[in-house]
Amino acid sequence: MARKKITVVGAGFVGATLAQRLAEMELGDVVIVDIPATEGMPAGKALDIMESAPIYGYDARVSGTTSYESTAGSDIVVITAGIPRKPGMSRDDLLNTNAGIVKSVTENVVKFSPNCILIIVSNPLDAMCLVALKTSKFPKHRVLGMAGVLDSARMRTFIAEALNVSVENVHAMVLGGHGDTMVPMPRFSTVSGIPITELLPKDKIEAINQRTRDGGAEIVKLLKTGSAYYAPSASTAEMVESILKDKNKILPCAVYLEGEYGVDGVFVGVPAKLGSKGLVDVIQLNLSVDERAQLLKSASAVKELSAALK
Ligand code: APR
């Protein structure tokens, strides 16, 4: 059986770390692409990853390039190209710069991999997904955004810390847009099946929710240059794995909604089943009045930002 092929566009912090993780997980051969101005850099990072393979013991070809020919026939293409946030910037401040980048990258990708599944990582995430969907003209099951897995992983980290339990016992659900209005869902966040609403007092849960919403900014503030990449790349790798191994994992992802949760015509984070065709199903949770109101508020923030796309 031939190996799967995964292209990662953007050989920066997120892209290169993702390429390393995909190779170590032996999910397929990996092609890293960046702009011509970075000449040599993607190839250099790819070779460095290849030379770790004998030590870690993985068989995956990793190559780096500044042209799209060698991306041809990719099963999955992950787009991490763009500029990251600086301290004090919101994800939304990146809107039109990254929209231009995502549009041109998508055009190139589609030329060489017309049947791929696109996973978008560039921010502001939900709006960039819409740019990729419109530019690619792909069906919605082949355009996904990575945000919810990351936001939920952050929430899981804080829950595990608060209760001093293994992170493996903790599941969390964060829905909505990947921005300040994201909606952590304590009722659907559990420790070995027990909702955290039965394990933690209200004020502690609210503090965890707020730290989750601010999770990206907390890292940006500490790093001073650039934004998070270890957890974002790990989150993307989990989505790639669920698709390529047809695992049908239910993961919170940004998907194009057409009426689900009362939202229409935008990408918003919802629980999604990911398998070999990409998006298999949107899972509809039975939300409380308050949860639904928060989700709709977040969706309208995404809608407003998406409408500002030039
Ligand atoms: N085509 C390909 N690559 C591009 C393009 C383009 N048109 N424009 C920029 N890039 C590349 C840059 O050359 C750089 O190598 O994208 C890479 C981005 O890398 P970093 O600056 O290290 O940014 P990173 O931390 O990886 O974040 C990338 O992911 O999480 C999001 O908000 C983050 O939008 C940002 C993206």
Coordinates of C-alpha atoms and ligand atoms in Angstrom, one line a residue:
M1 CA 0.0 0.0 0.0
A2 CA 1.4 3.4 -1.0
R3 CA 1.9 5.8 1.8
K4 CA -0.5 8.7 2.2
K5 CA 0.7 12.1 1.2
I6 CA 0.3 15.2 3.4
T7 CA 1.3 18.7 2.4
V8 CA 2.0 21.4 5.0
V9 CA 2.0 24.9 3.6
G10 CA 4.0 27.3 5.7
A11 CA 7.3 26.1 7.1
G12 CA 7.2 28.3 10.1
F13 CA 6.8 27.3 13.8
V14 CA 3.4 25.6 13.4
G15 CA 4.1 24.1 10.0
A16 CA 7.6 22.7 10.8
T17 CA 6.5 21.3 14.2
L18 CA 3.5 19.7 12.5
A19 CA 5.7 18.1 9.8
Q20 CA 7.8 16.6 12.6
R21 CA 4.8 15.2 14.4
L22 CA 3.2 13.8 11.3
A23 CA 6.5 12.0 10.4
E24 CA 6.9 10.7 13.9
M25 CA 3.4 9.3 13.9
E26 CA 4.1 7.7 10.5
L27 CA 0.9 9.1 9.0
G28 CA 2.4 9.5 5.5
D29 CA 5.0 11.3 3.5
V30 CA 5.2 15.0 4.1
V31 CA 5.9 17.9 1.8
I32 CA 6.6 21.3 3.4
V33 CA 6.0 24.3 1.2
D34 CA 6.9 28.0 1.8
I35 CA 7.3 31.1 -0.3
P36 CA 10.2 31.6 -2.8
A37 CA 11.8 34.1 -0.5
T38 CA 12.5 31.4 2.0
E39 CA 14.5 29.4 -0.5
G40 CA 16.4 26.5 1.1
M41 CA 14.7 26.9 4.5
P42 CA 11.8 24.4 4.0
A43 CA 14.3 21.9 2.4
G44 CA 16.6 22.4 5.3
K45 CA 13.9 21.8 7.9
A46 CA 12.7 18.7 6.0
L47 CA 16.2 17.2 5.8
D48 CA 16.7 17.9 9.6
I49 CA 13.5 16.0 10.3
M50 CA 14.5 13.1 8.0
E51 CA 17.8 12.8 9.8
S52 CA 16.0 12.2 13.1
A53 CA 14.1 9.3 11.6
P54 CA 16.9 6.7 12.2
I55 CA 16.9 7.6 15.9
Y56 CA 13.1 7.7 16.4
G57 CA 12.6 4.8 13.9
Y58 CA 10.0 6.2 11.5
D59 CA 9.7 5.6 7.8
A60 CA 8.3 8.7 6.2
R61 CA 9.8 10.8 3.4
V62 CA 9.9 14.5 4.4
S63 CA 10.7 17.1 1.7
G64 CA 10.7 20.9 1.6
T65 CA 10.2 23.1 -1.4
T66 CA 9.1 26.6 -2.5
S67 CA 7.0 25.4 -5.5
Y68 CA 3.8 23.4 -5.6
E69 CA 4.7 20.7 -8.2
S70 CA 5.9 18.2 -5.6
T71 CA 2.7 18.6 -3.6
A72 CA 0.7 17.0 -6.4
G73 CA -1.8 14.3 -5.4
S74 CA -1.8 15.1 -1.7
D75 CA -4.5 13.4 0.4
I76 CA -4.5 16.2 3.0
V77 CA -3.2 19.8 2.8
V78 CA -2.7 21.8 5.9
I79 CA -2.5 25.5 5.5
T80 CA -0.4 27.3 8.3
A81 CA 0.8 30.1 6.0
G82 CA 0.4 33.6 7.3
I83 CA 1.6 36.0 9.8
P84 CA 1.2 35.2 13.5
R85 CA 0.0 37.5 16.3
K86 CA 2.2 39.9 18.2
P87 CA 1.5 40.9 21.8
G88 CA -1.6 43.1 22.1
M89 CA -2.9 41.9 18.7
S90 CA -6.1 39.9 18.4
R91 CA -6.5 37.1 15.9
D92 CA -8.9 39.4 14.0
D93 CA -6.1 42.0 13.4
L94 CA -4.6 39.5 11.0
L95 CA -7.7 39.4 8.8
N96 CA -6.9 40.9 5.4
T97 CA -3.2 40.0 5.3
N98 CA -3.8 36.4 6.0
A99 CA -6.9 36.3 3.8
G100 CA -4.7 37.3 0.8
I101 CA -2.2 34.6 1.7
V102 CA -4.8 31.8 2.3
K103 CA -6.5 32.7 -1.0
S104 CA -3.3 32.4 -3.1
V105 CA -2.1 29.3 -1.3
T106 CA -5.5 27.6 -1.8
E107 CA -5.4 28.4 -5.6
N108 CA -2.0 26.7 -5.8
V109 CA -3.0 23.8 -3.7
V110 CA -6.2 23.0 -5.7
K111 CA -4.3 23.1 -9.0
F112 CA -2.1 20.1 -7.9
S113 CA -4.4 18.3 -5.4
P114 CA -8.0 18.7 -6.6
N115 CA -9.2 15.9 -4.4
C116 CA -7.5 16.7 -1.1
I117 CA -9.0 17.5 2.2
L118 CA -8.0 21.0 3.4
I119 CA -7.3 21.7 7.1
I120 CA -6.9 25.4 7.8
V121 CA -4.8 26.6 10.8
S122 CA -4.1 30.3 9.8
N123 CA -5.9 32.9 11.8
P124 CA -8.4 34.4 12.2
L125 CA -9.4 30.8 11.8
D126 CA -13.1 30.8 11.0
A127 CA -12.8 33.6 8.4
M128 CA -9.8 31.9 6.8
C129 CA -11.8 28.7 6.4
L130 CA -14.4 30.6 4.5
V131 CA -11.7 32.0 2.2
A132 CA -10.4 28.5 1.6
L133 CA -13.9 27.1 0.9
K134 CA -14.9 29.8 -1.5
T135 CA -11.5 29.8 -3.3
S136 CA -11.3 26.0 -3.6
K137 CA -15.0 25.5 -4.4
F138 CA -14.6 22.2 -2.6
P139 CA -17.6 20.6 -1.0
K140 CA -17.9 21.5 2.7
H141 CA -16.9 18.0 3.9
R142 CA -13.4 18.6 2.5
V143 CA -12.6 22.0 4.2
L144 CA -12.0 22.0 8.0
G145 CA -10.6 24.4 10.5
M146 CA -8.3 23.5 13.5
A147 CA -9.4 25.4 16.6
G148 CA -11.6 23.4 18.9
V149 CA -9.1 20.6 19.5
L150 CA -6.6 23.2 20.6
D151 CA -9.0 25.2 22.8
S152 CA -10.3 22.0 24.3
A153 CA -6.7 20.8 25.0
R154 CA -6.0 24.0 26.8
M155 CA -9.2 23.6 28.9
R156 CA -8.3 19.9 29.6
T157 CA -4.8 21.0 30.8
F158 CA -6.4 23.5 33.3
I159 CA -9.0 21.0 34.5
A160 CA -6.4 18.3 35.0
E161 CA -4.3 20.7 37.0
A162 CA -7.2 21.9 39.1
L163 CA -8.3 18.4 40.1
N164 CA -4.8 16.9 40.1
V165 CA -5.8 14.0 37.8
S166 CA -4.3 12.6 34.7
V167 CA -4.9 14.6 31.5
E168 CA -5.9 11.3 29.9
N169 CA -9.0 11.2 32.1
V170 CA -10.1 14.6 31.0
H171 CA -12.3 15.5 28.0
A172 CA -13.4 19.0 27.3
M173 CA -15.6 20.7 24.7
V174 CA -15.1 24.2 23.5
L175 CA -17.4 25.4 20.7
G176 CA -18.0 28.6 18.7
G177 CA -15.5 30.8 16.9
H178 CA -11.8 30.7 17.6
G179 CA -11.6 34.0 19.3
D180 CA -12.7 35.9 22.4
T181 CA -16.3 34.7 22.1
M182 CA -15.4 31.0 22.1
V183 CA -17.7 28.9 24.3
P184 CA -16.2 26.5 26.8
M185 CA -18.9 23.9 27.7
P186 CA -18.4 22.7 31.3
R187 CA -21.5 20.4 31.1
F188 CA -19.9 18.5 28.3
S189 CA -16.4 18.5 29.9
T190 CA -15.8 15.4 31.9
V191 CA -13.3 13.6 34.1
S192 CA -13.7 9.8 33.6
G193 CA -17.3 10.5 32.5
I194 CA -18.1 12.8 35.4
P195 CA -19.1 16.3 34.3
I196 CA -16.8 18.9 35.8
T197 CA -19.9 20.8 37.1
E198 CA -20.1 18.0 39.7
L199 CA -16.4 18.2 40.6
L200 CA -15.5 21.9 40.8
P201 CA -17.2 25.0 42.3
K202 CA -18.7 27.5 39.9
D203 CA -16.1 30.2 40.4
K204 CA -13.3 27.7 39.7
I205 CA -15.0 26.6 36.5
E206 CA -15.5 30.2 35.4
A207 CA -11.8 30.9 36.0
I208 CA -10.9 27.8 33.8
N209 CA -13.3 29.0 31.1
Q210 CA -11.7 32.4 31.0
R211 CA -8.1 31.1 31.0
T212 CA -9.2 28.9 28.1
R213 CA -10.6 31.9 26.2
D214 CA -7.4 33.7 26.8
G215 CA -5.2 30.7 26.2
G216 CA -3.7 31.9 22.9
A217 CA -3.1 35.4 24.2
E218 CA -1.4 34.0 27.4
I219 CA 1.2 32.3 25.2
V220 CA 1.7 35.3 22.9
K221 CA 2.3 37.5 25.9
L222 CA 5.0 35.2 27.2
L223 CA 6.7 34.5 23.8
K224 CA 6.7 38.2 22.9
T225 CA 7.4 37.3 19.2
G226 CA 5.0 34.9 17.5
S227 CA 2.2 32.7 18.8
A228 CA 1.8 29.1 20.1
Y229 CA 2.9 26.1 18.0
Y230 CA 3.4 23.0 20.1
A231 CA -0.3 22.5 21.0
P232 CA -1.6 23.8 17.7
S233 CA 0.5 21.3 15.8
A234 CA -0.4 18.5 18.1
S235 CA -4.1 19.4 17.6
T236 CA -3.8 19.4 13.8
A237 CA -2.0 16.1 13.9
E238 CA -4.9 14.5 15.8
M239 CA -7.3 15.7 13.0
V240 CA -5.0 14.4 10.3
E241 CA -4.8 11.0 12.1
S242 CA -8.6 10.7 12.5
I243 CA -9.0 11.3 8.8
L244 CA -6.2 9.1 7.4
K245 CA -6.9 6.2 9.7
D246 CA -10.7 6.7 9.2
K247 CA -11.1 6.7 13.0
N248 CA -14.3 8.7 13.1
K249 CA -13.2 10.6 16.2
I250 CA -15.6 13.3 17.4
L251 CA -13.5 16.4 17.7
P252 CA -14.5 20.0 18.0
C253 CA -13.6 21.6 14.6
A254 CA -14.6 24.6 12.5
V255 CA -17.0 23.4 9.9
Y256 CA -19.2 25.2 7.4
L257 CA -22.7 25.2 8.9
E258 CA -25.9 25.3 6.9
G259 CA -28.6 25.5 9.6
E260 CA -27.1 23.3 12.3
Y261 CA -27.3 24.9 15.7
G262 CA -29.3 27.7 14.0
V263 CA -26.2 29.0 12.2
D264 CA -26.0 29.4 8.4
G265 CA -23.3 30.3 6.0
V266 CA -20.2 30.6 8.2
F267 CA -17.6 28.4 9.8
V268 CA -18.0 27.8 13.5
G269 CA -16.6 25.2 15.9
V270 CA -18.9 22.3 16.6
P271 CA -18.4 18.7 17.5
A272 CA -17.5 17.0 14.2
K273 CA -16.9 13.3 13.3
L274 CA -13.8 13.1 11.2
G275 CA -13.1 10.1 8.9
S276 CA -11.7 9.3 5.5
K277 CA -14.0 11.6 3.6
G278 CA -13.2 14.5 5.9
L279 CA -16.3 15.7 7.8
V280 CA -18.6 12.8 8.3
D281 CA -21.2 14.3 10.6
V282 CA -21.9 17.3 12.7
I283 CA -23.0 16.2 16.2
Q284 CA -25.9 18.2 17.5
L285 CA -25.8 18.6 21.2
N286 CA -28.8 19.4 23.3
L287 CA -27.8 22.9 24.5
S288 CA -29.3 24.8 27.4
V289 CA -30.9 28.2 26.6
D290 CA -27.7 30.0 27.9
E291 CA -25.3 27.7 26.0
R292 CA -27.2 28.3 22.8
A293 CA -27.2 32.0 23.3
Q294 CA -23.4 32.0 23.8
L295 CA -22.9 29.9 20.7
L296 CA -25.1 32.2 18.6
K297 CA -23.3 35.3 19.9
S298 CA -20.0 33.7 18.9
A299 CA -21.4 32.8 15.5
S300 CA -22.5 36.3 14.9
A301 CA -19.0 37.7 15.8
V302 CA -17.6 35.3 13.2
K303 CA -20.2 36.4 10.7
E304 CA -19.4 40.1 11.3
L305 CA -15.6 39.4 10.8
S306 CA -16.2 37.2 7.7
A307 CA -18.3 40.1 6.2
A308 CA -15.3 42.4 6.6
L309 CA -13.2 40.3 4.3
K310 CA -12.1 42.4 1.3
Ligands
APR1 N1 2.7 30.8 0.9 C1 3.4 29.9 1.7 N2 3.9 30.2 2.9 C2 3.7 31.5 3.3 C3 3.0 32.4 2.6 C4 2.5 32.0 1.3 N3 1.8 32.8 0.5 N4 3.0 33.6 3.2 C5 3.7 33.4 4.4 N5 4.1 32.1 4.4 C6 4.9 31.4 5.4 C7 6.0 32.3 6.0 O1 7.1 32.5 5.1 C8 6.4 31.6 7.3 O2 7.4 30.6 7.1 O3 4.2 31.1 6.6 C9 5.1 30.8 7.6 C10 4.4 31.2 8.9 O4 5.3 30.9 9.9 P1 5.5 31.7 11.3 O5 5.7 33.1 11.0 O6 6.5 30.9 12.1 O7 4.0 31.6 12.0 P2 3.4 30.4 12.8 O8 3.7 30.6 14.2 O9 3.8 29.1 12.2 O10 1.8 30.7 12.6 C11 1.2 30.5 11.3 O11 -0.8 29.7 12.2 O12 -1.6 29.6 14.4 C12 -1.6 30.3 13.2 O13 -2.0 32.6 13.9 C13 -1.1 31.7 13.4 O14 -1.8 32.6 11.3 C14 -0.7 32.1 12.0 C15 -0.3 30.7 11.4

